[in-house]
């Protein structure tokens, strides 16, 4: 597929797996993240399969985000597929004891960061009257679980923004998709629990979704014919029924 995809959060988990999956299919890649050493390693590995460019910026910084997109070389400027994936949960606390820093991080990265990146990419898509935006939401955007409060709020916002994008971008023929996974075994819990070993327990006793499982669905979504848009996907591992019911051995 001779298309170019920009993936945020490509240094780990779902974003990195998506980069690998896209490379397999010859999709050209713009890989984004803050950890340059990881971007370099992934670029080196995937350059055997496709053209890869990296951008290092923090999605919370609107100026840096716009400058990074402006800095794209001519042959990477036309982004056909935007994967808004960068994001994390920060903390798992009841609302009465949650931390302001954690709340800022989740709203600034998961919601405002997604908007800043979209703002930088959408004008070229509307001009070309084509494109596909995939926002990585979560099952936490469809239901709320104890102590999930602000993370769930951020992912509910992602879902609402996705639906708003699909309406507003409809006249331009731009596809907009939400992929909403449940538990996926990535660095997500390490970040949520700030390195506390409790993170290791999150994926014990059952087989969680793997980042490659999400990447395959993302590729399926971007490889449909022009007239088909997969609008919304909710994915769980077999052991998970919803945010609070997980069948652990
Ligand atoms: P990881 O922690 O493995 O990856 C998170 C990615 O986001 C990293 O590449 C990180 O890159 C990037 N990122 C985080 N903060 C910033 C920032 N401020 N600026 C730029 N990039 C940033 O987690 P996942 O792969 O699991 O998470 C990816 C997405 O999937 C998130 O939106 C998450 O909410 C969602 N999700 C995850 C689920 C799970 O159970 N794992 C389930 C449902 C949804 P770097 O640090 O290099 O900047
Ligand atoms: C990540 C899945 O259940 O930790 O979005 O919210 S969960």
PDB file of N, CA and C and ligand atoms in Angstrom, residues 8-15 32-36 38 57-60 84-90 109-110 136-139 151 155 179-189 191 203 211, ligand 1:
ATOM      1  N   UNK A   8       1.395   8.534  16.386  1.00  0.00           N
ATOM      2  CA  UNK A   8       1.906   9.092  17.639  1.00  0.00           C
ATOM      3  C   UNK A   8       2.029   7.957  18.657  1.00  0.00           C
ATOM      4  N   UNK A   9       2.967   8.125  19.585  1.00  0.00           N
ATOM      5  CA  UNK A   9       3.191   7.064  20.574  1.00  0.00           C
ATOM      6  C   UNK A   9       3.732   5.809  19.929  1.00  0.00           C
ATOM      7  N   UNK A  10       4.663   5.993  18.984  1.00  0.00           N
ATOM      8  CA  UNK A  10       5.180   4.844  18.221  1.00  0.00           C
ATOM      9  C   UNK A  10       6.358   4.165  18.918  1.00  0.00           C
ATOM     10  N   UNK A  11       6.745   4.655  20.099  1.00  0.00           N
ATOM     11  CA  UNK A  11       7.931   4.095  20.767  1.00  0.00           C
ATOM     12  C   UNK A  11       7.614   2.889  21.635  1.00  0.00           C
ATOM     13  N   UNK A  12       6.338   2.534  21.742  1.00  0.00           N
ATOM     14  CA  UNK A  12       5.973   1.475  22.690  1.00  0.00           C
ATOM     15  C   UNK A  12       4.600   0.910  22.336  1.00  0.00           C
ATOM     16  N   UNK A  13       4.295  -0.256  22.884  1.00  0.00           N
ATOM     17  CA  UNK A  13       2.939  -0.792  22.908  1.00  0.00           C
ATOM     18  C   UNK A  13       2.199  -0.804  21.577  1.00  0.00           C
ATOM     19  N   UNK A  14       0.992  -0.281  21.589  1.00  0.00           N
ATOM     20  CA  UNK A  14       0.100  -0.340  20.426  1.00  0.00           C
ATOM     21  C   UNK A  14       0.683   0.435  19.241  1.00  0.00           C
ATOM     22  N   UNK A  15       1.269   1.600  19.513  1.00  0.00           N
ATOM     23  CA  UNK A  15       1.828   2.417  18.431  1.00  0.00           C
ATOM     24  C   UNK A  15       2.984   1.720  17.740  1.00  0.00           C
ATOM     25  N   UNK A  32       6.331   8.960  15.756  1.00  0.00           N
ATOM     26  CA  UNK A  32       6.453  10.062  16.713  1.00  0.00           C
ATOM     27  C   UNK A  32       6.541   9.547  18.144  1.00  0.00           C
ATOM     28  N   UNK A  33       7.263  10.299  18.958  1.00  0.00           N
ATOM     29  CA  UNK A  33       7.377   9.981  20.382  1.00  0.00           C
ATOM     30  C   UNK A  33       8.411  10.898  21.000  1.00  0.00           C
ATOM     31  N   UNK A  34       8.586  10.767  22.306  1.00  0.00           N
ATOM     32  CA  UNK A  34       9.573  11.621  22.980  1.00  0.00           C
ATOM     33  C   UNK A  34      10.904  10.916  23.153  1.00  0.00           C
ATOM     34  N   UNK A  35      10.930   9.587  23.087  1.00  0.00           N
ATOM     35  CA  UNK A  35      12.181   8.849  23.338  1.00  0.00           C
ATOM     36  C   UNK A  35      12.907   8.590  22.015  1.00  0.00           C
ATOM     37  N   UNK A  36      13.846   9.513  21.700  1.00  0.00           N
ATOM     38  CA  UNK A  36      14.514   9.452  20.391  1.00  0.00           C
ATOM     39  C   UNK A  36      15.283   8.149  20.196  1.00  0.00           C
ATOM     40  N   UNK A  38      14.592   5.216  21.149  1.00  0.00           N
ATOM     41  CA  UNK A  38      13.670   4.160  20.693  1.00  0.00           C
ATOM     42  C   UNK A  38      13.221   4.405  19.257  1.00  0.00           C
ATOM     43  N   UNK A  57       8.616  14.892  19.573  1.00  0.00           N
ATOM     44  CA  UNK A  57       7.948  16.026  20.234  1.00  0.00           C
ATOM     45  C   UNK A  57       6.979  15.510  21.279  1.00  0.00           C
ATOM     46  N   UNK A  58       6.641  16.410  22.200  1.00  0.00           N
ATOM     47  CA  UNK A  58       5.673  16.106  23.256  1.00  0.00           C
ATOM     48  C   UNK A  58       4.319  16.633  22.779  1.00  0.00           C
ATOM     49  N   UNK A  59       3.320  15.763  22.706  1.00  0.00           N
ATOM     50  CA  UNK A  59       2.020  16.200  22.159  1.00  0.00           C
ATOM     51  C   UNK A  59       1.353  17.269  23.028  1.00  0.00           C
ATOM     52  N   UNK A  60       1.860  17.455  24.257  1.00  0.00           N
ATOM     53  CA  UNK A  60       1.281  18.512  25.106  1.00  0.00           C
ATOM     54  C   UNK A  60       1.691  19.902  24.643  1.00  0.00           C
ATOM     55  N   UNK A  84      -3.854   8.585  16.005  1.00  0.00           N
ATOM     56  CA  UNK A  84      -3.736   9.330  17.263  1.00  0.00           C
ATOM     57  C   UNK A  84      -3.740   8.326  18.408  1.00  0.00           C
ATOM     58  N   UNK A  85      -2.537   7.900  18.793  1.00  0.00           N
ATOM     59  CA  UNK A  85      -2.404   6.813  19.759  1.00  0.00           C
ATOM     60  C   UNK A  85      -1.728   7.244  21.059  1.00  0.00           C
ATOM     61  N   UNK A  86      -0.874   8.284  21.012  1.00  0.00           N
ATOM     62  CA  UNK A  86      -0.118   8.677  22.213  1.00  0.00           C
ATOM     63  C   UNK A  86      -1.075   8.915  23.363  1.00  0.00           C
ATOM     64  N   UNK A  87      -0.770   8.347  24.509  1.00  0.00           N
ATOM     65  CA  UNK A  87      -1.639   8.537  25.657  1.00  0.00           C
ATOM     66  C   UNK A  87      -1.325   7.522  26.722  1.00  0.00           C
ATOM     67  N   UNK A  88      -1.835   7.774  27.876  1.00  0.00           N
ATOM     68  CA  UNK A  88      -1.621   6.873  29.012  1.00  0.00           C
ATOM     69  C   UNK A  88      -2.639   7.188  30.101  1.00  0.00           C
ATOM     70  N   UNK A  89      -2.746   6.255  31.062  1.00  0.00           N
ATOM     71  CA  UNK A  89      -3.390   6.570  32.334  1.00  0.00           C
ATOM     72  C   UNK A  89      -2.279   6.980  33.293  1.00  0.00           C
ATOM     73  N   UNK A  90      -2.566   7.958  34.124  1.00  0.00           N
ATOM     74  CA  UNK A  90      -1.616   8.359  35.168  1.00  0.00           C
ATOM     75  C   UNK A  90      -2.346   8.246  36.498  1.00  0.00           C
ATOM     76  N   UNK A 109      -2.479  15.146  27.531  1.00  0.00           N
ATOM     77  CA  UNK A 109      -1.921  14.215  26.535  1.00  0.00           C
ATOM     78  C   UNK A 109      -3.057  13.543  25.752  1.00  0.00           C
ATOM     79  N   UNK A 110      -3.964  12.889  26.479  1.00  0.00           N
ATOM     80  CA  UNK A 110      -4.963  12.043  25.801  1.00  0.00           C
ATOM     81  C   UNK A 110      -5.982  12.858  24.995  1.00  0.00           C
ATOM     82  N   UNK A 136      -7.203   6.236  19.001  1.00  0.00           N
ATOM     83  CA  UNK A 136      -7.197   5.106  19.925  1.00  0.00           C
ATOM     84  C   UNK A 136      -7.897   5.560  21.210  1.00  0.00           C
ATOM     85  N   UNK A 137      -9.123   5.093  21.350  1.00  0.00           N
ATOM     86  CA  UNK A 137      -9.907   5.376  22.560  1.00  0.00           C
ATOM     87  C   UNK A 137      -9.637   4.291  23.569  1.00  0.00           C
ATOM     88  N   UNK A 138     -10.692   3.739  24.124  1.00  0.00           N
ATOM     89  CA  UNK A 138     -10.544   2.667  25.126  1.00  0.00           C
ATOM     90  C   UNK A 138     -11.942   2.189  25.498  1.00  0.00           C
ATOM     91  N   UNK A 139     -11.998   0.969  26.071  1.00  0.00           N
ATOM     92  CA  UNK A 139     -13.262   0.562  26.706  1.00  0.00           C
ATOM     93  C   UNK A 139     -13.598   1.577  27.812  1.00  0.00           C
ATOM     94  N   UNK A 151      -9.202   9.288  33.832  1.00  0.00           N
ATOM     95  CA  UNK A 151      -8.783   8.554  32.626  1.00  0.00           C
ATOM     96  C   UNK A 151     -10.019   8.229  31.792  1.00  0.00           C
ATOM     97  N   UNK A 155     -11.001   9.440  27.937  1.00  0.00           N
ATOM     98  CA  UNK A 155     -11.313   8.541  26.819  1.00  0.00           C
ATOM     99  C   UNK A 155     -12.760   8.716  26.338  1.00  0.00           C
ATOM    100  N   UNK A 179     -10.850   3.125  17.673  1.00  0.00           N
ATOM    101  CA  UNK A 179     -10.529   1.756  18.090  1.00  0.00           C
ATOM    102  C   UNK A 179     -10.447   1.787  19.613  1.00  0.00           C
ATOM    103  N   UNK A 180     -11.277   0.977  20.247  1.00  0.00           N
ATOM    104  CA  UNK A 180     -11.407   1.049  21.707  1.00  0.00           C
ATOM    105  C   UNK A 180     -11.070  -0.293  22.353  1.00  0.00           C
ATOM    106  N   UNK A 181      -9.815  -0.485  22.740  1.00  0.00           N
ATOM    107  CA  UNK A 181      -9.469  -1.765  23.367  1.00  0.00           C
ATOM    108  C   UNK A 181      -9.747  -1.786  24.866  1.00  0.00           C
ATOM    109  N   UNK A 182      -9.907  -3.001  25.378  1.00  0.00           N
ATOM    110  CA  UNK A 182      -9.864  -3.222  26.831  1.00  0.00           C
ATOM    111  C   UNK A 182      -8.413  -3.425  27.225  1.00  0.00           C
ATOM    112  N   UNK A 183      -8.161  -4.363  28.130  1.00  0.00           N
ATOM    113  CA  UNK A 183      -6.809  -4.532  28.686  1.00  0.00           C
ATOM    114  C   UNK A 183      -5.810  -5.032  27.634  1.00  0.00           C
ATOM    115  N   UNK A 184      -4.768  -4.255  27.394  1.00  0.00           N
ATOM    116  CA  UNK A 184      -3.707  -4.619  26.448  1.00  0.00           C
ATOM    117  C   UNK A 184      -2.382  -4.608  27.212  1.00  0.00           C
ATOM    118  N   UNK A 185      -1.609  -5.669  27.022  1.00  0.00           N
ATOM    119  CA  UNK A 185      -0.349  -5.795  27.772  1.00  0.00           C
ATOM    120  C   UNK A 185       0.758  -4.974  27.111  1.00  0.00           C
ATOM    121  N   UNK A 186       0.970  -3.783  27.632  1.00  0.00           N
ATOM    122  CA  UNK A 186       1.982  -2.851  27.104  1.00  0.00           C
ATOM    123  C   UNK A 186       2.697  -2.216  28.299  1.00  0.00           C
ATOM    124  N   UNK A 187       3.294  -1.063  28.087  1.00  0.00           N
ATOM    125  CA  UNK A 187       3.908  -0.340  29.220  1.00  0.00           C
ATOM    126  C   UNK A 187       2.871   0.519  29.951  1.00  0.00           C
ATOM    127  N   UNK A 188       1.628   0.416  29.511  1.00  0.00           N
ATOM    128  CA  UNK A 188       0.531   1.220  30.050  1.00  0.00           C
ATOM    129  C   UNK A 188       0.468   1.170  31.584  1.00  0.00           C
ATOM    130  N   UNK A 189       0.516  -0.046  32.148  1.00  0.00           N
ATOM    131  CA  UNK A 189       0.369  -0.154  33.614  1.00  0.00           C
ATOM    132  C   UNK A 189       1.618   0.329  34.344  1.00  0.00           C
ATOM    133  N   UNK A 191       3.310   2.852  33.438  1.00  0.00           N
ATOM    134  CA  UNK A 191       3.133   4.312  33.491  1.00  0.00           C
ATOM    135  C   UNK A 191       2.047   4.657  34.517  1.00  0.00           C
ATOM    136  N   UNK A 203      -1.655  -7.963  34.386  1.00  0.00           N
ATOM    137  CA  UNK A 203      -1.851  -8.899  33.267  1.00  0.00           C
ATOM    138  C   UNK A 203      -1.631 -10.354  33.689  1.00  0.00           C
ATOM    139  N   UNK A 211      -0.373  -6.020  21.998  1.00  0.00           N
ATOM    140  CA  UNK A 211      -0.406  -4.851  21.095  1.00  0.00           C
ATOM    141  C   UNK A 211      -0.566  -5.247  19.626  1.00  0.00           C
TER     142      UNK A 211
HETATM  143  P1  LIG B   1       2.407   2.542  26.238  1.00  0.00           P
HETATM  144  O1  LIG B   1       2.734   3.174  27.553  1.00  0.00           O
HETATM  145  O2  LIG B   1       3.077   1.264  25.902  1.00  0.00           O
HETATM  146  O3  LIG B   1       2.660   3.585  25.059  1.00  0.00           O
HETATM  147  C1  LIG B   1       2.289   4.940  25.192  1.00  0.00           C
HETATM  148  C2  LIG B   1       2.902   5.729  24.036  1.00  0.00           C
HETATM  149  O4  LIG B   1       2.450   7.085  24.127  1.00  0.00           O
HETATM  150  C3  LIG B   1       4.412   5.758  24.070  1.00  0.00           C
HETATM  151  O5  LIG B   1       4.908   5.525  22.766  1.00  0.00           O
HETATM  152  C4  LIG B   1       4.749   7.157  24.533  1.00  0.00           C
HETATM  153  O6  LIG B   1       5.946   7.582  23.895  1.00  0.00           O
HETATM  154  C5  LIG B   1       3.561   7.961  24.004  1.00  0.00           C
HETATM  155  N1  LIG B   1       3.347   9.164  24.801  1.00  0.00           N
HETATM  156  C6  LIG B   1       2.943   9.229  26.093  1.00  0.00           C
HETATM  157  N2  LIG B   1       2.911  10.507  26.508  1.00  0.00           N
HETATM  158  C7  LIG B   1       3.313  11.270  25.454  1.00  0.00           C
HETATM  159  C8  LIG B   1       3.502  12.659  25.260  1.00  0.00           C
HETATM  160  N3  LIG B   1       3.287  13.542  26.238  1.00  0.00           N
HETATM  161  N4  LIG B   1       3.913  13.095  24.040  1.00  0.00           N
HETATM  162  C9  LIG B   1       4.150  12.217  23.036  1.00  0.00           C
HETATM  163  N5  LIG B   1       3.992  10.893  23.165  1.00  0.00           N
HETATM  164  C10 LIG B   1       3.587  10.418  24.355  1.00  0.00           C
HETATM  165  O7  LIG B   1       0.826   2.347  26.234  1.00  0.00           O
HETATM  166  P2  LIG B   1      -0.199   1.726  25.156  1.00  0.00           P
HETATM  167  O8  LIG B   1       0.477   1.322  23.925  1.00  0.00           O
HETATM  168  O9  LIG B   1      -1.002   0.742  25.879  1.00  0.00           O
HETATM  169  O10 LIG B   1      -1.108   3.006  24.923  1.00  0.00           O
HETATM  170  C11 LIG B   1      -1.353   3.560  23.653  1.00  0.00           C
HETATM  171  C12 LIG B   1      -2.775   4.113  23.623  1.00  0.00           C
HETATM  172  O11 LIG B   1      -3.686   3.038  23.815  1.00  0.00           O
HETATM  173  C13 LIG B   1      -3.083   5.145  24.701  1.00  0.00           C
HETATM  174  O12 LIG B   1      -3.872   6.171  24.136  1.00  0.00           O
HETATM  175  C14 LIG B   1      -3.891   4.340  25.717  1.00  0.00           C
HETATM  176  O13 LIG B   1      -4.747   5.147  26.473  1.00  0.00           O
HETATM  177  C15 LIG B   1      -4.643   3.395  24.790  1.00  0.00           C
HETATM  178  N6  LIG B   1      -5.176   2.196  25.392  1.00  0.00           N
HETATM  179  C16 LIG B   1      -4.354   1.315  26.080  1.00  0.00           C
HETATM  180  C17 LIG B   1      -4.903   0.177  26.645  1.00  0.00           C
HETATM  181  C18 LIG B   1      -4.083  -0.778  27.463  1.00  0.00           C
HETATM  182  O14 LIG B   1      -4.676  -1.548  28.262  1.00  0.00           O
HETATM  183  N7  LIG B   1      -2.777  -0.821  27.318  1.00  0.00           N
HETATM  184  C19 LIG B   1      -6.319  -0.136  26.478  1.00  0.00           C
HETATM  185  C20 LIG B   1      -7.081   0.853  25.760  1.00  0.00           C
HETATM  186  C21 LIG B   1      -6.508   1.956  25.228  1.00  0.00           C
HETATM  187  P3  LIG B   1       7.122   8.431  24.584  1.00  0.00           P
HETATM  188  O15 LIG B   1       7.120   8.109  26.046  1.00  0.00           O
HETATM  189  O16 LIG B   1       8.360   7.989  23.846  1.00  0.00           O
HETATM  190  O17 LIG B   1       6.752   9.838  24.278  1.00  0.00           O
END
